[in-house]
Amino acid sequence: MILYEKDRSLYLNLTNRCPVSCSFCVKVPWDYEFEGQDLRIKGPEPTAEALISALKEKVDTSDRWREVVFCGFGESTYRLAEMSAVGLYLKAHHPELKQRLNTVGLGNLIWGRDITPELALFLDEVAVSLNTADPAQWVKLMRPAPAYRETGFAASRQFAERCVAAGIRTRVTAVELPEVDLLPLQRYAKKIRATFVARPILA
């Protein structure tokens, strides 16, 4: 399933690939299911054309939707070209729909460059899942792939800061875990002019 619904939002599931394997992630325990919807991508990842076609069936026939969210059981920034094509299409044909990206903030590391100017062309909002203000705890919680262990924490914070600088409304988010002190992260979000959001753990 490349398109799923929750409340009045449409979510695009672009990939199952992810640079982290978070200790609290439900992807494996839930066998890639979310509220009865199978988010396992079987076969090739969806093309931009397939994504736009799936969206057209929804947004061209109903005005109930308030936003489109790039978020599935994977890191959407791996699919930057496809995400940009979809985002620019929506910007041109459905400017009334807010566009949001949920991410772990490693897109700049994945691509080896600052991708926030490209994202700013179509995104209204980004939610960066930082989860802690402590770098050692970040590694423990996020369990990044080896390529991201040394620089991932700093890169994810820099990504959030560059999103703010690019004019994208930015949320710093954290799952509410008993071992994490969220106050330093809340202070960090305020410092960079982002909004802080604590999220309940899925179970």
Backbone as a ProteinNet text record, in pm:
[ID]
protein_1_A
[PRIMARY]
MILYEKDRSLYLNLTNRCPVSCSFCVKVPWDYEFEGQDLRIKGPEPTAEALISALKEKVDTSDRWREVVFCGFGESTYRLAEMSAVGLYLKAHHPELKQRLNTVGLGNLIWGRDITPELALFLDEVAVSLNTADPAQWVKLMRPAPAYRETGFAASRQFAERCVAAGIRTRVTAVELPEVDLLPLQRYAKKIRATFVARPILA
[TERTIARY]
84.5	0	88.6	77.2	161.4	89.6	-39.8	-118	-212.5	-205.8	-297.5	-353.6	-462.3	-536.9	-538.7	-537.5	-558.1	-621.2	-738.4	-813.5	-836.9	-795	-813.8	-681.4	-588.1	-456.7	-434.4	-364.1	-321	-170.8	-130.7	9.9	66.9	185.2	252.3	365.7	358.4	455.8	553.2	661.9	751.8	852.8	891.7	997.6	990.2	1044.3	1061.6	1205.6	1292.1	1432	1444.6	1535.6	1555.1	1700	1760.7	1900.3	1912.9	1799.8	1801.2	1707.3	1723.2	1635.8	1595.3	1506.9	1475.9	1427.9	1471.1	1435.6	1285.6	1215.2	1071.5	987.8	1051.2	980	887.9	769.2	671.3	668.3	753.6	749.6	762.4	862.1	883.3	783.7	765.3	665.1	525	489.6	356.6	353.9	466.5	476.1	432.1	479.5	455.2	308.1	227.1	87.2	64.3	-25.9	-63.5	-213.8	-281.5	-428.1	-496.5	-450.4	-510.8	-465	-369.2	-320	-178.2	-156	-26.6	66.5	171.2	263.6	393.1	397	514.8	511.4	618.5	627.3	681.7	598.5	635.5	676.1	797.2	843.9	909.6	919.4	986.8	916.1	994.2	935.2	851.7	747.1	655.5	722.3	688.2	738.2	660.8	713.9	643.3	507.8	503	378	273.4	316.8	224.2	174.5	261.4	223.2	122.7	149.7	59.5	-75.1	-73.3	-197.8	-282.2	-217.2	-289	-347.8	-273.9	-323.1	-441.1	-432.7	-539.7	-674.5	-672.6	-797	-862.8	-780.9	-833.6	-862.8	-764	-778.1	-862.4	-873.9	-956.2	-1104.6	-1136.5	-1275.9	-1333.1	-1253.3	-1302.7	-1227.1	-1297.5	-1232.8	-1213.2	-1220.5	-1211.4	-1068.4	-969.8	-831	-772.2	-694.8	-630.6	-480.4	-420	-275.4	-233.4	-114.3	-46.3	84.2	110.4	227	317.5	443.8	543	590	531.6	560.5	507.8	595.4	555.3	645.1	664.2	758.1	894.7	950.2	1080.8	1111.3	1230.8	1276.4	1253.5	1157.5	1114.1	1223.6	1321.3	1422.8	1513.9	1512.1	1580.4	1522.6	1395.4	1324.8	1307.4	1414.2	1407.2	1348	1389.2	1339.4	1188.8	1143.3	1001.4	920.3	973.8	905.7	893.9	998.7	996.5	895.2	891	795.8	652.3	622.5	488.8	459	554.9	534.6	509.6	585.7	568	435.7	395	264	152.9	159.1	56.8	58.2	177	188.7	121	133.3	76.5	-73.2	-120.8	-259.5	-348.7	-288.9	-367.2	-295.3	-278	-205.3	-275	-403.6	-476.6	-435	-369	-326.5	-189.8	-183.8	-55.4	28.8	159.6	250.7	350.5	362	449.6	539.1	659.9	752.7	780.1	764.4	809.5	940.8	1045.1	1178.6	1263.5	1369.3	1467.9	1579	1572.5	1665	1800.3	1811.4	1941.8	1950	1855.7	1853.3	1979.2	2035.9	2157.9	2275.8	2282.5	2388.1	2364.8	2241.1	2209.3	2254	2231.1	2260.7	2395	2459.8	2590.4	2584	2467.6	2451	2329.5	2315.8	2201.4	2079.9	1981.5	1861.9	1748.2	1767.8	1656.5	1608.9	1695.4	1640.9	1545.4	1572.3	1482.4	1349.8	1357.3	1235.6	1150.1	1216.2	1143.4	1059.6	1085.3	1007.4	863.9	840.4	704.4	656.2	745.9	701.6	653.7	546	500.6	556	576	615.1	701.7	792	872.7	874	861.1	871.2	995.3	1091.5	1219.4	1220.4	1229.6	1225.6	1365.1	1393.2	1524.2	1526.8	1421.4	1398.2	1485.2	1596.2	1680.4	1777.6	1825.5	1928.3	2067	2076.7	2204.2	2256.5	2376.6	2426.2	2445.2	2493.5	2512	2376.8	2281.1	2147.3	2081.3	2109.4	2056.1	2099	2225.6	2275.1	2204.8	2187	2122.6	1976.2	1906.2	1763.9	1739.7	1816.1	1790.5	1856.2	1962.7	2034.1	2062.4	2140.5	2167	2257.7	2248.8	2341.6	2482.9	2585.6	2723.4	2764.2	2719	2758.5	2709.7	2611.4	2551.3	2577	2652.5	2670.7	2749.1	2855.1	2943.3	2886.3	2821.3	2779.3	2628.5	2552.6	2408.2	2339.2	2378.4	2313.5	2330.2	2454.4	2480.3	2410.8	2410	2348.7	2198.4	2134.3	1989.2	1951.7	2032.3	2008.3	2032.9	2140.7	2170.5	2059.3	2003.1	1893	1774.1	1740	1629	1657	1778.5	1814.6	1809.9	1851.3	1848.9	1706.5	1620.1	1479.2	1418.5	1450.1	1403.5	1455.7	1585.1	1646.7	1587.5	1541	1482.9	1338.1	1283.1	1147	1040.4	1081.9	986.6	947.3	817.6	775	830.7	898	973.3	928.7	902.3	870.7	983.8	1031.3	1123	1038.2	1044.8	957.4	1037.7	970.1	1031.4	924.4	956.2	867.8	885.2	775	780	827.6	954.8	1015.7	1060.8	1045.6	1077.7	1223.9	1313	1456.6	1505.5	1418.3	1460.4	1407.9	1500	1463	1434.6	1309.3	1270.3	1292.4	1318.2	1332.1	1447.4	1567.5	1674.4	1637.2	1562.6	1521.4	1418.4	1331.6	1233.1	1303.5	1407.1	1484.6	1557.5	1610.9	1679.1	1583	1464.5	1366.1	1334.4	1317.5	1287.9	1403.9	1525.2	1645.2	1654.5	1617.9	1630.7	1503.6	1405.3	1276.5	1191.5	1198.1	1111.3	1007.8	907	806	845.3	824.1	852.2	722.5	724.3	607.6	653.4	594.1	615.8	508.4	549.3	456.4	444.8	325.4	310.9	368.3	427.2	484	372.3	391.5	293.7	312.6	204.2	214.3	104.7
-119.2	0	125	206.4	325.4	450.7	439.8	552.6	501.6	562	522.1	645.7	625.6	737.4	731.2	847.6	859.6	995.2	993.3	1115.9	1185.5	1310.4	1382.6	1401.9	1310.5	1318.7	1198.7	1223.5	1118.3	1098.6	975	942.7	866.1	908.3	841.8	755.1	626.4	527.6	503.9	580.2	579	465.5	421.1	321.4	253.2	132.4	64.4	73.3	135.5	151.3	256.8	233.8	331.5	326.4	442.4	443	411.1	397.5	364.5	246.7	188.2	78.3	105.5	202.9	255.9	147.7	158.5	59.3	54.4	164.5	173.7	157.9	128.3	118.1	-4.6	12.4	-97	-169.2	-128.5	-185.3	-337.4	-389.6	-534.5	-605	-556.3	-623.2	-626.1	-523.4	-517.7	-575.6	-633.6	-695.7	-599.1	-476.5	-372.4	-333	-362.6	-322.1	-200.3	-113.4	4	21.5	3.2	17.1	-63.1	-186.9	-276.1	-257.3	-167.8	-140	-194.3	-270.9	-334.4	-235.9	-193.3	-94.2	-155.8	-288.1	-351.8	-330.4	-275.4	-253	-378.9	-442.9	-567.9	-535.1	-571.3	-539.9	-402.6	-342.5	-212.4	-102.9	-7	108	189	255.6	324.4	440.4	456.2	567.9	695.1	807.4	933.8	930.2	869.3	861	779.4	668.9	585.4	659.2	732.4	808.1	918.1	990.3	1097.4	1040.2	928.3	864.7	823.3	766.8	726.5	847.5	956.9	1080	1138.1	1136.3	1192.7	1127.8	996.8	926	976	1030.3	1080	1229.5	1309	1454.2	1517.4	1451.2	1507.5	1477.2	1388.7	1347.5	1384.2	1447.1	1482.1	1603.1	1685.4	1801.2	1781.1	1655.4	1628.5	1631.2	1625.2	1613	1748.3	1750	1874.6	1874.6	1755.2	1750.8	1619.3	1624.4	1505.9	1494	1372.8	1351.2	1246.7	1281.6	1185.2	1106.6	989.8	910.6	769.7	672.1	532.3	456.1	327.9	250.2	253.4	373.9	394.2	543.2	578.1	717.1	774.8	865.4	917.5	990	1048.1	1126.4	1039.5	907.3	820.6	840.1	877.3	892.4	1041.4	1116.5	1261.6	1305	1242.3	1281.9	1258.5	1141.9	1111.6	1202.4	1226	1313.7	1455.2	1502.9	1636.2	1644	1541	1540.1	1544.7	1464.2	1464.2	1598.7	1649	1774.8	1891.8	1899.4	2008.6	1994.7	1869.8	1848	1900.3	1864.2	1908.9	2059.9	2117.4	2262.9	2333.6	2275.6	2337	2313.5	2194.1	2156	2156	2143.8	2142.8	2224.1	2354.1	2436.9	2447.3	2409.3	2416.3	2304.9	2200.9	2089.8	2118	2111.7	2125.5	2001.6	2019.9	1907.9	1899.8	1779.3	1759	1637.1	1645.7	1533	1490.2	1361.1	1303.3	1231.1	1261.9	1213.7	1197.2	1117.2	1108.1	1210.9	1287	1399.4	1365.8	1251.6	1211.9	1229.8	1302.4	1321.1	1385	1481.1	1545.1	1447.8	1359.6	1258.1	1156	1117.4	1019.4	1069.3	1198.2	1253.2	1325.2	1345.9	1412.5	1558.9	1620.1	1763	1813.4	1944	2004.1	1998	1916.3	1900.9	1993.4	2070.7	2152	2258.3	2319.1	2412.8	2345.3	2218.7	2145.1	2115.3	2077.9	2048.3	2173	2287.5	2413.2	2455	2397.3	2431.3	2380.9	2279.9	2225.3	2195	2172.4	2137.8	2260.2	2241.2	2343	2316.6	2187.8	2152	2025.5	2017.8	1897.9	1863.6	1734.8	1685.6	1598.1	1641.3	1570.3	1492.1	1360.9	1272.7	1263.3	1349.6	1350.7	1261.7	1267.7	1176.4	1196.2	1265.9	1292.7	1404.9	1472.8	1575.7	1522.4	1394.5	1333.8	1246.2	1274.5	1200.1	1050.8	1012.2	870.1	799.3	866.4	807.4	800.3	897.5	894.4	766.4	730.1	607.4	485	484.4	371.1	357	469	465.7	443.6	515.1	514.7	397.1	343.7	229.6	249.8	355	385.8	282.6	275.5	193.9	247.9	163.2	205.7	337.4	362.5	485.2	611.9	598	715.9	723.1	628.7	624.4	744.6	783.2	888.4	1028.4	1049.3	1185.3	1204.5	1097.3	1104.9	1201.1	1201.9	1289.2	1435.6	1475.2	1614.3	1648.5	1553.9	1579.2	1597.5	1520.5	1533.6	1667.7	1714.3	1847.4	1956.3	1941.4	2040.1	2043.1	1926.4	1920.6	2001.9	1983.8	2060.3	2210.1	2249	2390.6	2447.9	2370.7	2418.9	2425.2	2336.1	2345.5	2475.7	2510.5	2638.5	2753.9	2750	2857.4	2866.9	2753.1	2751.1	2797.9	2827.3	2877.4	2769.2	2645.8	2536.6	2530.7	2528.7	2511.6	2379.5	2384.9	2268.6	2226	2095.5	2035.4	1941.6	1955.1	1858.1	1764.1	1634.7	1540	1438.6	1380.6	1277	1182.3	1054.6	955.2	960.9	954.6	963.1	829.9	825.7	706.2	736.4	642.7	671.1	706.2	657.3	681.8	812.1	885.8	1007.7	1131.8	1225.2	1356.2	1446.7	1483.3	1560.2	1710.1	1756.7	1900.6	1961.3	1900	1957.6	1965.2	1866.9	1868.5	1977.4	1997.2	2104.8	2240.1	2255.9	2380.7	2399.7	2290	2297.5	2343	2285.7	2323.5	2472.3	2521.6	2663.8	2749.6	2703.8	2778.2	2794.9	2691.2	2698.9	2749.8	2789.4	2842.6	2735.3	2614.4	2504.6	2477.7	2402.1	2359.5	2222.8	2199.8	2069	1990.4	1863.1	1776.8	1643.1	1605.7	1474.5	1379.7	1261.1	1165.3	1041.2	991.5	869.7	751.2	659.8	541.3	451.6	395.9	303.2	166.5	101.3	-31	-122.1
0	0	0	-103.7	-112.5	-64.3	-43.6	6	114.2	233.2	339.2	407.6	479.8	536.8	688.6	749.2	893.4	919	981.8	1004.2	869.6	857.2	730.5	656.3	682.6	618.7	527.5	417.5	325.8	343.1	368.6	392.9	274.8	229.7	118.5	173.3	142.1	186.5	71.1	67	-47.7	-45.5	74.7	86.6	222.7	228.6	357.3	405.7	325.4	367	476.1	570.2	677.3	725.1	755.1	801.5	950.8	1018.9	1161.6	1187.1	1304.1	1345.9	1490.6	1508.1	1640.2	1737.1	1861.9	1963.5	1988	1956.7	1982	1854.9	1743	1615.5	1615.3	1560.6	1557.7	1422.7	1331.3	1195.9	1196.9	1265	1267.7	1359.5	1484.8	1570.9	1510.6	1435.9	1375.8	1235.1	1191.6	1058.9	949.4	959.8	858.9	845.9	945.2	941.1	1029.7	984.7	1063.1	1052.1	1163.3	1169.4	1058.4	1043.2	945.6	802.8	781.4	646.3	631.1	527.4	502.6	432.2	502.1	446	394.5	386	327.4	176.1	122.4	-21.7	-86.4	-163.8	-230.2	-373.9	-411.1	-544.9	-548.3	-667.2	-680.6	-601.5	-556.9	-488.1	-587.3	-539.4	-631.5	-704.7	-830.6	-910.1	-875	-918.4	-898.1	-968	-1086.7	-1162.7	-1086.5	-1025.8	-949	-825.5	-761.5	-642.9	-678.1	-785.8	-827.3	-870.2	-939.3	-981	-860.7	-758.5	-637.1	-566.1	-565.5	-502.3	-578.8	-710.7	-792.7	-761.1	-739.1	-710.3	-582.3	-492.8	-365.3	-369.1	-406.7	-392.1	-501.5	-616.3	-723.9	-705.7	-612.3	-595.6	-459.1	-372.6	-239.1	-186.4	-108.7	-47.4	103.3	147.5	291.2	344.8	253.6	297.9	334.5	441.5	483.6	459	444.4	422.1	358.9	296.6	247	325.1	375.7	461	397.8	379.9	333.4	455.1	474.3	594	576.3	588	587.1	681.3	656.8	736.8	669.5	658.8	598.1	594.6	551	546.3	406.4	396.7	266.5	190.5	258	186.7	100.8	119.8	23.6	-116.5	-125.2	-253.3	-285.6	-276.3	-291.1	-425	-534.3	-666.4	-676.6	-630	-636.3	-543.7	-424.4	-330.7	-387.9	-450.8	-511	-624.8	-708.6	-820.9	-770	-667.4	-609.9	-543.9	-467.2	-396	-489.3	-598.1	-693.1	-769.4	-795.7	-857.9	-766.5	-640.1	-545.3	-529.9	-528.3	-514.6	-631.5	-750.1	-869.9	-881.9	-842.5	-869	-744.7	-627.5	-503.9	-394.8	-418.9	-322	-187.5	-182.8	-55.7	40.7	-9.5	74.4	136.6	267.5	335.7	308.6	296.2	274.9	390.2	444.9	561.4	538	590.5	589.3	732.7	761.3	887.1	860.2	936.1	903.1	1028.3	1016.8	1125.3	1107	998.8	982.7	923	857.2	801.8	650.6	593.2	448.4	391.6	463.4	413.9	411.1	510.5	511.1	399.7	380.9	276.8	140.1	114.2	-17.5	-26.1	86.1	84.7	48.5	70.4	43.4	122	126.2	194	101.3	138.8	54	96.8	203.2	253.1	153.8	70.6	-29.4	-127.2	-162.4	-251.1	-181.8	-55	20.3	39.2	54.4	78.2	-41.7	-159.1	-277.6	-269.4	-183.7	-176.3	-35.1	59.9	194.8	272.1	346.6	441.3	580.6	611.1	746.8	745.6	841	859.9	1008.1	1037.9	1175.7	1183.7	1264.2	1275.5	1406.2	1395.1	1511.7	1572.5	1670.8	1736.8	1861.1	1941.7	2054	2177.3	2166.8	2282.3	2249	2351.2	2332.4	2364.1	2395.7	2434.4	2320.1	2269.1	2152.1	2176.9	2294.8	2323.9	2332.5	2393	2402.4	2265.3	2179.3	2042.8	1971.4	1983.2	1919.8	1978.2	2109.3	2175.3	2133.5	2125.4	2091.8	1942.9	1860.7	1716.5	1643.8	1702.9	1646.3	1496.8	1463.8	1322.9	1256.7	1124.9	1047.1	1068	1052	1081.4	1016.6	895.9	824.9	894.5	984.4	1047.6	1197.8	1251.8	1397.8	1449.6	1380.7	1431	1409.4	1298.4	1261.5	1258.1	1281.6	1266	1360.5	1487	1584.6	1545.9	1518	1479.4	1347.9	1254.7	1123.6	1135.1	1221.6	1236	1297.5	1392.6	1449.9	1345.7	1269.2	1165.1	1060.6	1029.4	933.6	984.4	1111	1169.4	1161.5	1193.8	1192.4	1051.4	954.1	815.6	760	808.3	769	820.5	944.8	1000.4	915.7	884.5	805.8	665.7	612.2	477.2	476.3	592.8	600.7	610.8	638.8	656.4	804.6	833.2	972.2	1023.7	1136.1	1183	1321.3	1333.5	1462	1501.5	1622.6	1681.4	1765.5	1735.9	1805.1	1884.8	1983.8	2066	2116	2114.7	2173.9	2324.8	2396.2	2542.5	2599.4	2636.5	2693.3	2835.6	2928.9	3069.4	3093.6	3009.3	3030.8	2969.4	2902.1	2832.2	2902	2931.4	2984.6	2864.8	2846.9	2729.2	2744	2864.6	2885.3	2804.3	2801.4	2718.4	2570.3	2522.1	2381.8	2357.3	2453.9	2444.3	2439.3	2520.3	2519.9	2387	2334	2204.9	2095.5	2093.6	1992.1	1999.9	2120.2	2137.7	2089.2	2117.2	2077.4	1926.6	1851.6	1705.1	1638.6	1719.8	1671.5	1603	1659.6	1616	1724.7	1691.4	1787.9	1841.5	1970.3	2028.8	2046.2	2007.9	2023.1	2083.5	2195.9	2256.1	2204.3	2161.7	2103.2	2192.4	2215.8	2294.4	2220	2292.3	2229.6	2178.6	2060.1	2004.7	2068.6	2096.8	2159.9	2105.1
[MASK]
+++++++++++++++++++++++++++++++++++++++++++++++++++++++++++++++++++++++++++++++++++++++++++++++++++++++++++++++++++++++++++++++++++++++++++++++++++++++++++++++++++++++++++++++++++++++++++++++++++++++++++

